[in-house]
Structures are given as structure tokens and as C-alpha cells.
Amino acid sequence: MTQPEDPRILELRKIRAKAKESGGAERNAKQRAKGKMTARERVEALLDPETFNEIEPFITHQGDELGLLKEKFYGDGVITGYGQINGRTVYLYSQDFTIYGGTLSEMQSHKICRVMDLAVRNGVPFISLIDSGGARIQEGVRSMGGYAEIFRRNAQYSGVVPQVSLMLGPCAGGAAYSPALTDLVVMVEKRSFMFLTGPEVIKAVTGETIDAESLGGAAVHNSVSGVAHLSVGSEKEALETARLFLSYLPSNNVENPPYVQPSDSPSRMDEDLNRMIPLDANEPYVMRQVIEKIIDKDTFLEIQPDWARNAIVGLARIGGHSVGVVAQEPSIMAGVIDIDAADKMTRFVRMCDCFNIPLATFVDSPGFLPGVAQEHGGIIRHGAKLLYAYSEATVPKICVITRKAYGGAYVVMSSKYLGTDVTYAWPSAEIAVIGAEGAANILYKKQIEEAENPAAERKRLADEYREKFNNPYYAASTGYVDDIIEPRESRPKIIASLSALRDKYAPAPPRKHGNIPV
Ligand code: HXC
């Protein structure tokens, strides 16, 4: 005779069902009324079907500060565990806003740190689904210490496994600092906010009046502050973006990025490329179109597309292999490098280097942006970061000079002696210390002043200079570029170079760590 079902198993089922109720029917309804998914729905939508395994679902908060014991919830406001994305394991946490506003308690931090540690131990990415009011006020220093535990891990695991943050609600205080330490921050338009101190505190302290959206909404952090990397229209898109981003990255810093069989022939040459650079050097063209014509079709994931738009950074595939693309956009501010552009490119170069993603740099820049605001804002320090990042990066580095590479912009943008492996120039390349008119004015000041017709003399001397320097042949004759190629040859040339560099070995002298001018 079989015995009746064990009541202890029935009890387990009851507890599990209770845990799935989150903060209760009323709070769940409130969450939905805001158009938000629940923490559990987000996890299911992010991962490959039926791959999620939850861990530590029975944890509850401890202590009874300010009457906390009146309400205890299984999981303590965060769901943690592991699952798969495109068949590869990831660890994650998903904060549950229906439980104490998803706020961080000491026990919640223990749960989060546990999955962070497991992710690193297993060499796989870590994803944060953040929807939180920050530190749980009732727990005082215990919640703040909990954040410190998370931040320390964000920092120590940076460059070890990819870390992705999806901002899915109000993310205040500590809930904003942790993502700032990660590789990718995705915000949802009109849904997510990030700030250290909210509108009410700002009003009290500085007297400024501002709403949450204008203070720390997706638009602000994606176009003004540069805190976020991508802005999307819905939570579903944020989850899809995380999956897409990770498809370009290896699971950890000792693996190579996954190879994806390209549908695009490696030998394809786009004839349009030979007609894209205007004959007049002052006329703009769109570098994003150049990039699209060189990489594998439809593989460009631009990062920070709305911030510092004079620079372009993004992940792509070329010949099926991941590549980090860095470029100037000559159609925006002539592709000049300013403080924000330098910061944007630096961070991206370093991320690619962490995760063994080769760099392809396309240069068309008249130089660093002149001006008091830029100098006083520390453009030397910010530009130095870019020098530092390119010099330090040991991944294969390819550089293509499409047009202007003047002065500092030539040097910082992956120039040959910063350690770039292959440098190509198009016939339209202009590689010089400064532009022709400026050079004539400085070098031949007296001669121009004393000439019968100074304007004609200036033009003659500038033309002479242009003839000598405003082309790639002088640079090629001195070995500063490796080859001059037709624009349409760029794709097969880059694919061949990267293939030859696949086993690049570039050991650096041992050190604790460098001192990048942040
Ligand atoms: C405890 C909190 C909480 C908090 C919200 N709740 N924030 N509980 N600690 N920090 C609770 C509410 O009491 C409420 O509980 C539930 O979460 C939902 O909150 P609402 O206010 O009803 O929701 P909403 O109107 O959507 O507003 C969300 C919010 C707001 C914008 C996040 O609650 C808010 O401003 N909270 C305070 C944010 C903050 O200042 N945090 C501390 C940051 S300092 P019930 O029971 O009603 O559902 C920090 C220090 C870290 O994080 C240090 C690192 C640098």
C-alpha cells in the first residue's frame, strides 16, 4: 500500500506558492498598473525558456528595526539564480519592487553577493535587473554595508566577467552606483530613473525644482550625463538588448568571443565606399554608413549612440568575429574630439580589451576641440585617458585613416606607435600636425607679410604644404602607415589582418595596476 503524500512536501509547496506571491495581490496590481513586469516575469523573459534555477528563495530579512517583523517576505525583495542565454550560463538577480520597494537589506545583499561570487567562480556573466528605492531605510548601516559589499564585487570582478545592468524602475542611491561600475547600463524610457538624491532632497538642499524624468530619466543619462549606454522603449527591449550585447562577448576574460558563421562574404567589397569621401575636405559624410558597409551586414550594436555623437563606439562582427568599432563622426562637429568623446571612446576601448575583443578604429578628426571650457574642463586629462587606453590595450588593433588625422587626433586614435598592429590609410587621408592654412601662417609669417600680395602668397604656400602633407604618401614613405588601400578593400583587408592577429601575444610588464588619469 502506498502511503499518502508526505505532508512535509505539501508544506514545501505551500511555502513556494507563497514566495511567488511577492508583496501580495495589491502591490502586484500596483506594479502592473505602472506598466511594469513583475520581477519573476522579467527573469523568465530574459533567459532561454525553462532554464532558470532559483537559489536562496527562503531568505527573509532579519531584525525588527522600526517594526520590520510585522511583514516578512520570502526572498526579501530579490530573486536570485542562474539560467542560460543563447545556451550559455549567466547568473542574475531581479529586484522585486513589491517587497519594500525592492530596497536593499543586509540579507538581500547577501543573496546578490552570493550570485556575483558564483558567476565569477564559474566564469560567466552577471546580470542585474534593478528596480529599487536604494538602501532599506529601516536597516540603517546594515543596508549601506550591504551596498558596499556589492560595489566591492562590481569593482573586483570588473574585467573578469561581463556585468550588465538593466534599469527597470526608480533606481535611487546605491541602486544607481552599482550599475555605474558595470559594463553596460540599459534604461527604459519614461520608466527608469537614476539619481543619488531625488527631486525632493534637491529641492530642500539647493532649492532647485525638477521632476524625476528631467533629473535622471533615460533621455538625460543617455544624452547628457553619459551614465547610461542605451535607452530602449520597453522592458522587453531592455531584456533583448542584454541578450544581444552578451552575444558579442566571451563569458569571461580568458575566453575568446563567440564566432558566428557570417552570412556575408569576407571578400565582399562595397563599391559605394570608393565614392563616399567628398573631394572637398570640408564637406561631411556619414561615418556610420562607412562602418555599415565594411562590417558583416546588420551586426552593428552602437553603444551610447546619443551621447558625444561626434564619436562612435559599438560592437559588430566582421568575418563572423566580434570587433569593437571606434570612430569619429565627421557629420557631427566635424568629428572633433572633446571631453565627452574622449571619455566615451576610452571606456569602450578598455571594455573591449578586458574581453579580448579586437579593435577597429576609423579616423577622421581635425583634432581636439579648442576652447576655454574644454581646457578648463581638463581635456588634457580626458584626452590622456584615451592615449592610456589605446597604449595599454593588448588586443589586436587595426586602424583605418579615412580622411583627417591631424595633430593630437592622429596620435590618440590608435596611431601606429601607440602599439597598433596594422594601420591603413585611404587615398583621401590627410595626416599632418595642423591644417595647411594654419601651417603656412606659422611657418612663413614673415614671408607672407612681406609679399606683394599676402593672400596669394599664403594660398601658394598652403597649397605647397597641402601637396606635401595632406595625403597619405608622406606618412607611408616614412612607415607611419602600413599600406594605402582603396576604401572598398577595407573589409577584406581588416578580415585578413584580424585573422593573422588571432593568436597575438603581447605581454605587458608586471605591475599591480596602472594609474589611469581618471
Ligand atoms: C524602505 C522603501 C524605501 C526605502 C521605498 N520604500 N523606498 N522602504 N527604504 N529606501 C517602500 C515604500 O515605503 C513603499 O512601501 C514601497 O517601497 C513603494 O514605495 P512608493 O514610494 O510607494 O513607490 P513610488 O511612489 O513608486 O516611489 C518610489 C521611490 C520612492 C521613488 C523609490 O519610494 C523614494 O523616493 N524612496 C526613497 C529613495 C531613497 O532616498 N533611498 C535611499 C537612497 S540612499 P509599501 O509598504 O507602501 O509598499 C542609499 C544609500 C546607499 O541608497 C549608499 C551608497 C552610495
Coordinates of C-alpha atoms and ligand atoms in Angstrom, one line a residue:
M1 CA 0.0 0.0 0.0
T2 CA 1.4 3.4 -0.9
Q3 CA 1.5 6.0 1.9
P4 CA -0.3 9.3 1.4
E5 CA 1.8 12.2 0.1
D6 CA 4.2 13.4 2.7
P7 CA 2.7 16.5 4.5
R8 CA 6.2 18.0 4.6
I9 CA 6.3 18.1 0.8
L10 CA 2.8 19.7 0.8
E11 CA 4.2 22.3 3.2
L12 CA 7.2 23.0 0.9
R13 CA 4.7 23.5 -2.0
K14 CA 2.7 25.9 0.1
I15 CA 5.8 28.0 1.0
R16 CA 6.9 28.0 -2.6
A17 CA 3.5 29.2 -3.7
K18 CA 3.6 31.9 -1.0
A19 CA 7.0 33.1 -2.1
K20 CA 5.7 33.5 -5.7
E21 CA 3.0 35.9 -4.4
S22 CA 5.8 38.6 -3.9
G23 CA 4.5 41.6 -2.0
G24 CA 0.8 40.5 -2.3
A25 CA -2.0 41.0 -4.7
E26 CA -2.4 44.7 -4.1
R27 CA 1.2 45.6 -4.6
N28 CA 1.5 43.3 -7.7
A29 CA -1.6 45.1 -9.2
K30 CA 0.1 48.4 -8.5
Q31 CA 3.3 47.2 -10.3
R32 CA 1.2 46.2 -13.3
A33 CA -0.8 49.4 -13.3
K34 CA 2.5 51.2 -13.8
G35 CA 3.0 49.0 -17.0
K36 CA 5.9 47.1 -15.3
M37 CA 6.5 43.4 -15.5
T38 CA 7.0 41.5 -12.2
A39 CA 10.5 40.5 -11.1
R40 CA 9.8 36.9 -11.9
E41 CA 8.3 37.7 -15.4
R42 CA 11.4 39.6 -16.2
V43 CA 13.7 36.7 -15.4
E44 CA 11.6 34.3 -17.5
A45 CA 11.6 36.8 -20.4
L46 CA 15.4 37.3 -20.2
L47 CA 16.5 33.7 -20.1
D48 CA 16.2 30.8 -22.6
P49 CA 12.9 29.0 -21.8
E50 CA 12.8 26.9 -18.7
T51 CA 16.5 27.3 -17.8
F52 CA 16.0 29.4 -14.6
N53 CA 17.1 27.9 -11.3
E54 CA 16.4 30.0 -8.3
I55 CA 18.7 29.9 -5.2
E56 CA 18.1 31.1 -1.7
P57 CA 14.3 31.7 -2.1
F58 CA 13.7 31.2 1.6
I59 CA 15.8 34.0 2.8
T60 CA 14.0 36.7 4.8
H61 CA 15.1 39.9 6.4
Q62 CA 16.5 39.7 10.0
G63 CA 16.0 42.1 12.9
D64 CA 13.0 44.2 13.8
E65 CA 14.1 47.8 13.4
L66 CA 11.1 50.1 13.0
G67 CA 8.6 47.2 13.2
L68 CA 10.1 45.3 10.3
L69 CA 8.9 42.0 11.7
K70 CA 5.3 42.9 11.0
E71 CA 5.9 42.0 7.4
K72 CA 8.3 39.3 6.3
F73 CA 8.5 38.1 2.7
Y74 CA 10.3 35.0 1.3
G75 CA 13.2 36.1 -0.9
D76 CA 13.4 39.5 0.8
G77 CA 12.7 41.5 -2.3
V78 CA 15.1 39.9 -4.7
I79 CA 15.0 36.8 -6.9
T80 CA 18.5 35.3 -7.5
G81 CA 19.8 32.4 -9.5
Y82 CA 21.2 31.2 -12.8
G83 CA 19.9 30.2 -16.3
Q84 CA 21.0 30.4 -19.9
I85 CA 21.2 33.0 -22.6
N86 CA 21.7 31.5 -26.1
G87 CA 22.8 28.3 -24.4
R88 CA 25.4 30.0 -22.2
T89 CA 25.1 30.2 -18.4
V90 CA 24.5 33.5 -16.7
Y91 CA 23.9 34.5 -13.1
L92 CA 21.4 37.2 -12.2
Y93 CA 19.3 39.0 -9.6
S94 CA 16.0 40.6 -10.2
Q95 CA 14.7 43.1 -7.6
D96 CA 11.1 42.9 -6.6
F97 CA 9.6 46.4 -6.2
T98 CA 6.5 44.9 -4.5
I99 CA 8.6 44.0 -1.4
Y100 CA 9.8 47.1 0.4
G101 CA 10.2 48.8 -2.9
G102 CA 12.9 46.3 -4.0
T103 CA 15.2 48.0 -1.4
L104 CA 18.5 46.6 -0.3
S105 CA 18.6 44.9 3.0
E106 CA 21.5 43.2 4.6
M107 CA 20.1 39.8 3.6
Q108 CA 19.2 41.0 0.1
S109 CA 22.8 42.0 -0.3
H110 CA 24.0 38.5 0.9
K111 CA 21.8 37.0 -1.8
I112 CA 23.1 39.3 -4.5
C113 CA 26.8 38.8 -3.5
R114 CA 26.3 35.1 -3.5
V115 CA 25.3 35.0 -7.2
M116 CA 28.1 37.5 -8.0
D117 CA 30.6 35.2 -6.4
L118 CA 29.2 32.2 -8.2
A119 CA 29.3 33.9 -11.5
V120 CA 33.0 34.7 -11.1
R121 CA 33.8 31.3 -9.7
N122 CA 32.2 29.7 -12.8
G123 CA 33.5 32.4 -15.3
V124 CA 30.1 33.5 -16.6
P125 CA 28.3 36.9 -17.0
F126 CA 26.3 38.5 -14.3
I127 CA 23.1 40.5 -14.9
S128 CA 21.3 42.9 -12.6
L129 CA 17.6 43.6 -13.1
I130 CA 17.3 46.7 -10.9
D131 CA 14.0 48.2 -9.6
S132 CA 14.7 49.6 -6.2
G133 CA 14.4 52.5 -3.8
G134 CA 18.0 52.1 -2.8
A135 CA 19.1 51.3 0.8
R136 CA 16.3 50.0 3.0
I137 CA 15.9 52.8 5.4
Q138 CA 14.8 50.7 8.4
E139 CA 18.1 48.7 8.4
G140 CA 20.4 51.7 8.6
V141 CA 24.1 50.9 8.3
R142 CA 23.3 47.2 7.6
S143 CA 21.8 48.1 4.3
M144 CA 24.6 50.6 3.4
G145 CA 27.2 48.0 4.3
G146 CA 25.3 45.6 2.0
Y147 CA 25.8 48.1 -0.8
A148 CA 29.5 48.3 -0.1
E149 CA 29.7 44.5 -0.4
I150 CA 28.1 44.7 -3.8
F151 CA 30.2 47.7 -5.1
R152 CA 33.4 46.0 -4.0
R153 CA 32.5 42.9 -6.0
N154 CA 31.4 45.1 -9.0
A155 CA 34.9 46.6 -8.9
Q156 CA 36.9 43.5 -8.2
Y157 CA 35.0 41.4 -10.8
S158 CA 35.2 44.2 -13.5
G159 CA 37.1 42.8 -16.4
V160 CA 36.8 39.3 -15.1
V161 CA 33.2 38.5 -16.3
P162 CA 30.8 40.8 -18.2
Q163 CA 28.4 42.7 -15.9
V164 CA 25.2 44.1 -17.3
S165 CA 22.7 46.4 -15.5
L166 CA 19.1 46.8 -16.7
M167 CA 17.4 49.7 -15.1
L168 CA 13.7 48.9 -14.8
G169 CA 12.3 51.3 -12.3
P170 CA 13.3 54.0 -10.0
C171 CA 16.9 53.4 -9.0
A172 CA 17.9 55.6 -6.2
G173 CA 21.2 56.0 -4.2
G174 CA 23.1 52.7 -4.1
A175 CA 20.8 51.3 -6.8
A176 CA 22.4 53.8 -9.1
Y177 CA 26.1 53.3 -8.1
S178 CA 26.3 49.6 -8.7
P179 CA 25.3 49.9 -12.4
A180 CA 27.8 52.7 -12.8
L181 CA 30.5 50.2 -12.1
T182 CA 29.3 47.7 -14.7
D183 CA 30.0 47.2 -18.5
L184 CA 26.5 48.0 -19.8
V185 CA 23.7 50.2 -18.4
V186 CA 20.4 50.0 -20.2
M187 CA 17.5 52.3 -19.3
V188 CA 13.8 52.1 -20.2
E189 CA 12.3 55.4 -21.5
K190 CA 9.9 57.1 -19.1
R191 CA 10.1 54.0 -16.7
S192 CA 13.5 54.1 -15.2
F193 CA 15.3 56.9 -13.2
M194 CA 18.8 57.0 -11.8
F195 CA 19.8 59.6 -9.2
L196 CA 21.8 59.7 -6.0
T197 CA 19.4 62.2 -4.4
G198 CA 15.9 62.6 -5.7
P199 CA 13.9 65.7 -6.6
E200 CA 12.6 66.3 -3.0
V201 CA 16.1 66.2 -1.4
I202 CA 17.4 68.5 -4.2
K203 CA 14.6 71.0 -3.5
A204 CA 15.4 71.0 0.2
V205 CA 19.2 71.4 -0.2
T206 CA 19.6 73.6 -3.3
G207 CA 16.2 75.0 -3.9
E208 CA 16.1 73.7 -7.5
T209 CA 12.8 72.3 -8.7
I210 CA 13.0 69.4 -11.1
D211 CA 10.9 66.3 -11.8
A212 CA 12.4 62.7 -11.7
E213 CA 12.3 62.4 -15.5
S214 CA 14.2 65.6 -16.1
L215 CA 16.6 64.8 -13.3
G216 CA 17.6 61.2 -14.0
G217 CA 15.4 59.8 -16.8
A218 CA 16.6 57.7 -19.7
A219 CA 16.9 60.7 -22.0
V220 CA 19.2 62.6 -19.6
H221 CA 21.5 59.7 -18.8
N222 CA 21.8 58.7 -22.5
S223 CA 22.4 62.1 -24.0
V224 CA 23.7 64.4 -21.3
S225 CA 25.5 62.6 -18.4
G226 CA 26.8 59.6 -20.3
V227 CA 25.9 57.4 -17.2
A228 CA 23.8 55.0 -19.3
H229 CA 24.8 53.2 -22.5
L230 CA 21.5 52.5 -24.2
S231 CA 17.9 53.7 -24.0
V232 CA 15.0 51.4 -25.0
G233 CA 11.3 51.8 -25.3
S234 CA 10.2 48.9 -23.2
E235 CA 11.3 46.4 -20.6
K236 CA 11.1 43.6 -23.2
E237 CA 13.6 45.5 -25.4
A238 CA 15.9 46.0 -22.4
L239 CA 15.9 42.3 -21.8
E240 CA 16.5 41.6 -25.5
T241 CA 19.3 44.1 -25.5
A242 CA 21.1 42.3 -22.7
R243 CA 20.9 39.1 -24.7
L244 CA 22.2 40.8 -27.8
F245 CA 25.1 42.6 -26.0
L246 CA 26.3 39.3 -24.4
S247 CA 26.3 37.6 -27.8
Y248 CA 29.4 39.7 -28.8
L249 CA 31.2 38.9 -25.6
P250 CA 33.0 35.9 -24.2
S251 CA 31.8 34.5 -20.9
N252 CA 34.9 35.7 -19.1
N253 CA 38.3 37.4 -19.7
V254 CA 40.2 34.2 -20.6
E255 CA 37.9 33.1 -23.3
N256 CA 37.5 34.5 -26.8
P257 CA 34.2 36.0 -28.0
P258 CA 31.9 33.5 -29.8
Y259 CA 32.3 33.1 -33.5
V260 CA 29.1 33.4 -35.5
Q261 CA 29.1 32.0 -39.1
P262 CA 28.6 35.1 -41.2
S263 CA 26.0 35.3 -44.0
D264 CA 28.2 38.0 -45.6
S265 CA 31.2 37.0 -47.7
P266 CA 34.6 38.0 -46.2
S267 CA 35.8 39.1 -49.6
R268 CA 32.8 41.4 -50.3
M269 CA 33.8 44.8 -51.5
D270 CA 31.2 47.6 -51.4
E271 CA 31.9 49.8 -54.4
D272 CA 30.0 52.7 -52.8
L273 CA 32.8 53.1 -50.4
N274 CA 35.0 54.4 -53.2
R275 CA 32.5 57.3 -53.7
M276 CA 31.8 58.2 -50.1
I277 CA 34.6 60.7 -49.3
P278 CA 33.8 64.1 -50.8
L279 CA 36.5 65.8 -52.9
D280 CA 36.1 68.9 -50.8
A281 CA 37.8 68.1 -47.4
N282 CA 35.4 70.4 -45.6
E283 CA 32.3 68.5 -46.7
P284 CA 30.9 66.0 -44.3
Y285 CA 30.0 62.4 -44.9
V286 CA 28.4 59.9 -42.6
M287 CA 30.9 57.6 -40.9
R288 CA 28.1 55.3 -39.6
Q289 CA 27.3 54.4 -43.2
V290 CA 31.0 53.7 -43.9
I291 CA 31.1 51.3 -40.9
E292 CA 27.9 49.5 -42.0
K293 CA 29.4 48.9 -45.4
I294 CA 32.5 47.3 -44.0
I295 CA 31.3 45.1 -41.2
D296 CA 29.1 41.9 -41.5
K297 CA 25.6 43.1 -42.5
D298 CA 23.3 44.1 -39.7
T299 CA 25.7 43.4 -36.9
F300 CA 26.4 46.8 -35.5
L301 CA 25.3 47.4 -31.9
E302 CA 26.1 51.0 -31.3
I303 CA 26.8 51.9 -27.7
Q304 CA 26.0 55.4 -26.3
P305 CA 24.6 56.5 -29.7
D306 CA 23.0 59.6 -28.3
W307 CA 25.9 60.9 -26.1
A308 CA 29.1 62.6 -27.5
R309 CA 27.8 61.8 -31.0
N310 CA 30.9 63.2 -32.6
A311 CA 32.4 59.9 -31.6
I312 CA 31.1 56.4 -32.5
V313 CA 31.7 53.3 -30.5
G314 CA 29.9 49.9 -30.9
L315 CA 30.2 46.2 -31.2
A316 CA 30.0 44.4 -34.5
R317 CA 31.1 41.3 -36.3
I318 CA 33.5 41.1 -39.2
G319 CA 34.1 37.8 -40.9
G320 CA 32.0 36.3 -38.1
H321 CA 34.3 37.5 -35.3
S322 CA 33.4 40.2 -32.7
V323 CA 35.1 43.5 -33.1
G324 CA 34.9 46.8 -31.2
V325 CA 34.5 49.7 -33.6
V326 CA 35.7 53.2 -32.6
A327 CA 35.4 56.1 -34.9
Q328 CA 34.7 59.8 -35.4
E329 CA 31.5 61.1 -37.0
P330 CA 32.6 63.8 -39.4
S331 CA 29.0 64.9 -39.9
I332 CA 28.7 65.9 -36.3
M333 CA 31.0 68.7 -35.1
A334 CA 33.4 67.7 -37.9
G335 CA 34.4 64.7 -35.8
V336 CA 36.4 66.8 -33.4
I337 CA 37.4 65.1 -30.1
D338 CA 36.1 66.8 -27.0
I339 CA 36.0 65.8 -23.3
D340 CA 32.9 63.6 -23.6
A341 CA 34.1 61.9 -26.8
A342 CA 37.4 61.1 -25.2
D343 CA 35.6 59.6 -22.2
K344 CA 33.2 57.6 -24.4
M345 CA 36.0 56.1 -26.5
T346 CA 38.3 55.4 -23.6
R347 CA 35.7 53.4 -21.6
F348 CA 34.8 51.4 -24.7
V349 CA 38.4 50.6 -25.7
R350 CA 39.1 49.3 -22.2
M351 CA 35.9 47.2 -22.2
C352 CA 37.0 45.6 -25.5
D353 CA 40.5 45.0 -24.2
C354 CA 39.1 43.3 -21.0
F355 CA 37.1 40.8 -23.0
N356 CA 39.5 40.0 -25.8
I357 CA 37.6 41.9 -28.5
P358 CA 39.9 43.3 -31.2
L359 CA 39.6 47.0 -32.0
A360 CA 38.9 48.5 -35.5
T361 CA 39.4 52.3 -35.4
F362 CA 38.3 54.6 -38.2
V363 CA 39.8 58.0 -38.0
D364 CA 38.5 61.3 -39.4
S365 CA 39.2 64.1 -37.0
P366 CA 40.5 67.6 -37.3
G367 CA 41.9 67.4 -33.7
F368 CA 40.9 68.2 -30.2
L369 CA 38.2 70.8 -29.6
P370 CA 39.8 74.2 -28.9
G371 CA 38.2 76.4 -26.3
V372 CA 38.5 77.7 -22.7
A373 CA 35.7 75.5 -21.4
Q374 CA 37.4 72.4 -22.8
E375 CA 40.9 73.3 -21.5
H376 CA 39.5 74.3 -18.0
G377 CA 37.3 71.2 -18.1
G378 CA 40.5 69.1 -18.2
I379 CA 40.6 68.0 -21.8
I380 CA 44.3 67.2 -21.3
R381 CA 43.4 64.7 -18.6
H382 CA 40.5 63.3 -20.6
G383 CA 42.5 63.0 -23.8
A384 CA 45.3 61.4 -21.8
K385 CA 42.8 58.6 -20.8
L386 CA 42.3 57.8 -24.5
L387 CA 46.1 57.6 -25.0
Y388 CA 46.4 55.4 -22.0
A389 CA 43.6 53.1 -23.1
Y390 CA 44.9 52.5 -26.6
S391 CA 48.5 52.2 -25.4
E392 CA 47.5 49.7 -22.7
A393 CA 45.2 47.6 -24.9
T394 CA 46.8 44.3 -25.9
V395 CA 44.0 43.0 -28.2
P396 CA 44.6 43.1 -32.0
K397 CA 44.3 46.7 -33.1
I398 CA 43.6 47.8 -36.7
C399 CA 43.4 51.5 -37.7
V400 CA 42.0 52.9 -40.9
I401 CA 42.5 56.6 -41.6
T402 CA 39.7 57.6 -43.9
R403 CA 40.4 61.4 -44.1
K404 CA 41.7 63.8 -41.5
A405 CA 44.2 62.7 -38.9
Y406 CA 45.6 66.0 -37.5
G407 CA 47.8 66.6 -34.6
G408 CA 46.6 65.0 -31.3
A409 CA 43.8 63.3 -33.1
Y410 CA 46.2 61.4 -35.3
V411 CA 48.2 60.3 -32.3
V412 CA 45.4 59.3 -29.9
M413 CA 43.3 57.5 -32.4
S414 CA 45.1 54.2 -32.4
S415 CA 48.2 55.5 -34.2
K416 CA 50.9 53.0 -35.2
Y417 CA 53.4 53.7 -32.4
L418 CA 50.8 53.5 -29.7
G419 CA 51.1 49.8 -30.5
T420 CA 48.6 49.4 -33.3
D421 CA 49.2 46.3 -35.3
V422 CA 48.1 47.4 -38.8
T423 CA 47.5 51.0 -40.0
Y424 CA 45.7 51.6 -43.3
A425 CA 45.1 54.9 -45.0
W426 CA 42.6 55.7 -47.7
P427 CA 43.9 57.9 -50.6
S428 CA 41.8 60.7 -49.1
A429 CA 43.8 60.6 -45.8
E430 CA 45.4 63.9 -44.6
I431 CA 48.0 63.2 -41.9
A432 CA 49.7 66.3 -40.6
V433 CA 50.4 68.3 -37.5
I434 CA 48.0 71.1 -38.4
G435 CA 45.9 72.2 -41.4
A436 CA 47.5 73.8 -44.5
E437 CA 46.4 77.5 -43.9
G438 CA 47.5 77.4 -40.2
A439 CA 50.8 75.8 -41.1
A440 CA 51.5 78.5 -43.7
N441 CA 50.7 81.3 -41.3
I442 CA 53.0 79.9 -38.6
L443 CA 55.9 78.7 -40.8
Y444 CA 56.0 81.6 -43.3
K445 CA 54.6 84.5 -41.3
K446 CA 57.3 87.0 -42.3
Q447 CA 57.4 85.8 -46.0
I448 CA 53.6 86.3 -46.2
E449 CA 53.7 89.7 -44.6
E450 CA 56.4 90.9 -46.9
A451 CA 54.8 89.6 -50.1
E452 CA 53.3 91.9 -52.7
N453 CA 50.1 90.0 -52.4
P454 CA 50.0 88.4 -49.0
A455 CA 46.7 86.5 -49.6
A456 CA 48.0 85.0 -52.9
E457 CA 51.3 84.1 -51.2
R458 CA 49.5 82.4 -48.3
K459 CA 47.5 80.4 -50.7
R460 CA 50.6 79.4 -52.7
L461 CA 52.4 78.3 -49.6
A462 CA 49.4 76.5 -48.2
D463 CA 48.9 74.6 -51.5
E464 CA 52.6 73.6 -51.4
Y465 CA 52.1 72.3 -47.8
R466 CA 48.9 70.5 -48.9
E467 CA 50.7 68.8 -51.7
K468 CA 53.4 67.6 -49.3
F469 CA 51.4 66.6 -46.2
N470 CA 47.6 66.4 -47.0
N471 CA 47.9 63.0 -48.4
P472 CA 48.9 59.6 -47.0
Y473 CA 52.0 59.2 -49.2
Y474 CA 54.4 61.1 -46.9
A475 CA 53.2 59.0 -43.9
A476 CA 53.5 55.8 -46.0
S477 CA 57.0 56.7 -47.2
T478 CA 58.1 57.1 -43.6
G479 CA 56.5 53.9 -42.4
Y480 CA 53.8 55.6 -40.3
V481 CA 51.0 53.8 -42.3
D482 CA 51.4 50.2 -43.4
D483 CA 49.5 50.5 -46.6
I484 CA 47.3 52.8 -48.6
I485 CA 44.2 51.0 -49.8
E486 CA 41.1 51.7 -51.8
P487 CA 38.1 52.2 -49.4
R488 CA 36.3 49.2 -50.9
E489 CA 39.2 47.0 -50.0
S490 CA 38.8 47.8 -46.3
R491 CA 36.6 44.8 -45.4
P492 CA 38.8 42.0 -46.8
K493 CA 41.9 43.8 -45.6
I494 CA 40.6 44.1 -42.0
I495 CA 39.4 40.5 -42.0
A496 CA 42.8 39.3 -43.2
S497 CA 44.6 41.4 -40.7
L498 CA 42.5 40.2 -37.8
S499 CA 42.8 36.6 -38.9
A500 CA 46.6 37.0 -38.9
L501 CA 46.5 38.5 -35.4
R502 CA 44.2 35.9 -33.9
D503 CA 47.0 34.5 -31.7
K504 CA 48.6 37.8 -30.9
Y505 CA 50.8 37.6 -27.8
A506 CA 51.6 40.9 -26.2
P507 CA 52.7 40.5 -22.6
A508 CA 52.9 43.7 -20.5
P509 CA 55.5 44.3 -17.8
P510 CA 54.1 43.0 -14.4
R511 CA 52.6 45.6 -12.1
K512 CA 49.8 45.9 -9.5
H513 CA 47.8 48.2 -11.8
G514 CA 48.4 51.4 -13.7
N515 CA 47.3 54.8 -12.7
I516 CA 44.9 56.0 -15.5
P517 CA 44.3 59.7 -15.3
V518 CA 40.5 59.4 -14.4
Ligands
HXC1 C1 12.4 51.3 2.8 C2 11.2 52.0 1.0 C3 12.3 52.8 0.5 C4 13.5 52.8 1.2 C5 10.6 52.9 -0.9 N1 10.2 52.1 0.1 N2 11.9 53.3 -0.7 N3 11.3 51.3 2.1 N4 13.5 52.0 2.4 N5 14.6 53.4 0.8 C6 8.9 51.4 0.2 C7 7.7 52.3 0.5 O1 7.6 52.6 1.8 C8 6.6 51.5 -0.1 O2 6.2 50.5 0.8 C9 7.2 50.8 -1.3 O3 8.6 50.8 -1.1 C10 7.0 51.5 -2.6 O4 7.3 52.9 -2.5 P1 6.4 54.1 -3.0 O5 7.0 55.4 -2.5 O6 5.0 53.8 -2.7 O7 6.6 54.0 -4.6 P2 6.8 55.1 -5.7 O8 5.8 56.2 -5.5 O9 6.9 54.4 -7.0 O10 8.2 55.8 -5.4 C11 9.4 55.0 -5.5 C12 10.6 55.8 -4.9 C13 10.4 56.4 -3.6 C14 10.9 57.0 -6.0 C15 11.8 54.9 -5.0 O11 9.8 55.4 -2.7 C16 11.5 57.0 -2.9 O12 12.0 58.1 -3.2 N6 12.1 56.2 -2.0 C17 13.3 56.7 -1.2 C18 14.6 56.7 -2.0 C19 15.8 56.9 -1.2 O13 16.0 58.1 -0.8 N7 16.5 55.9 -0.9 C20 17.7 55.9 -0.1 C21 18.9 56.3 -1.1 S1 20.4 56.4 -0.2 P3 4.8 49.9 0.9 O14 4.8 49.1 2.1 O15 3.8 51.0 0.9 O16 4.6 49.1 -0.3 C22 21.2 55.0 -0.5 C23 22.4 54.9 0.3 C24 23.4 53.9 -0.3 O17 20.8 54.2 -1.2 C25 24.7 54.3 -0.2 C26 25.5 54.1 -1.4 C27 26.1 55.3 -2.1

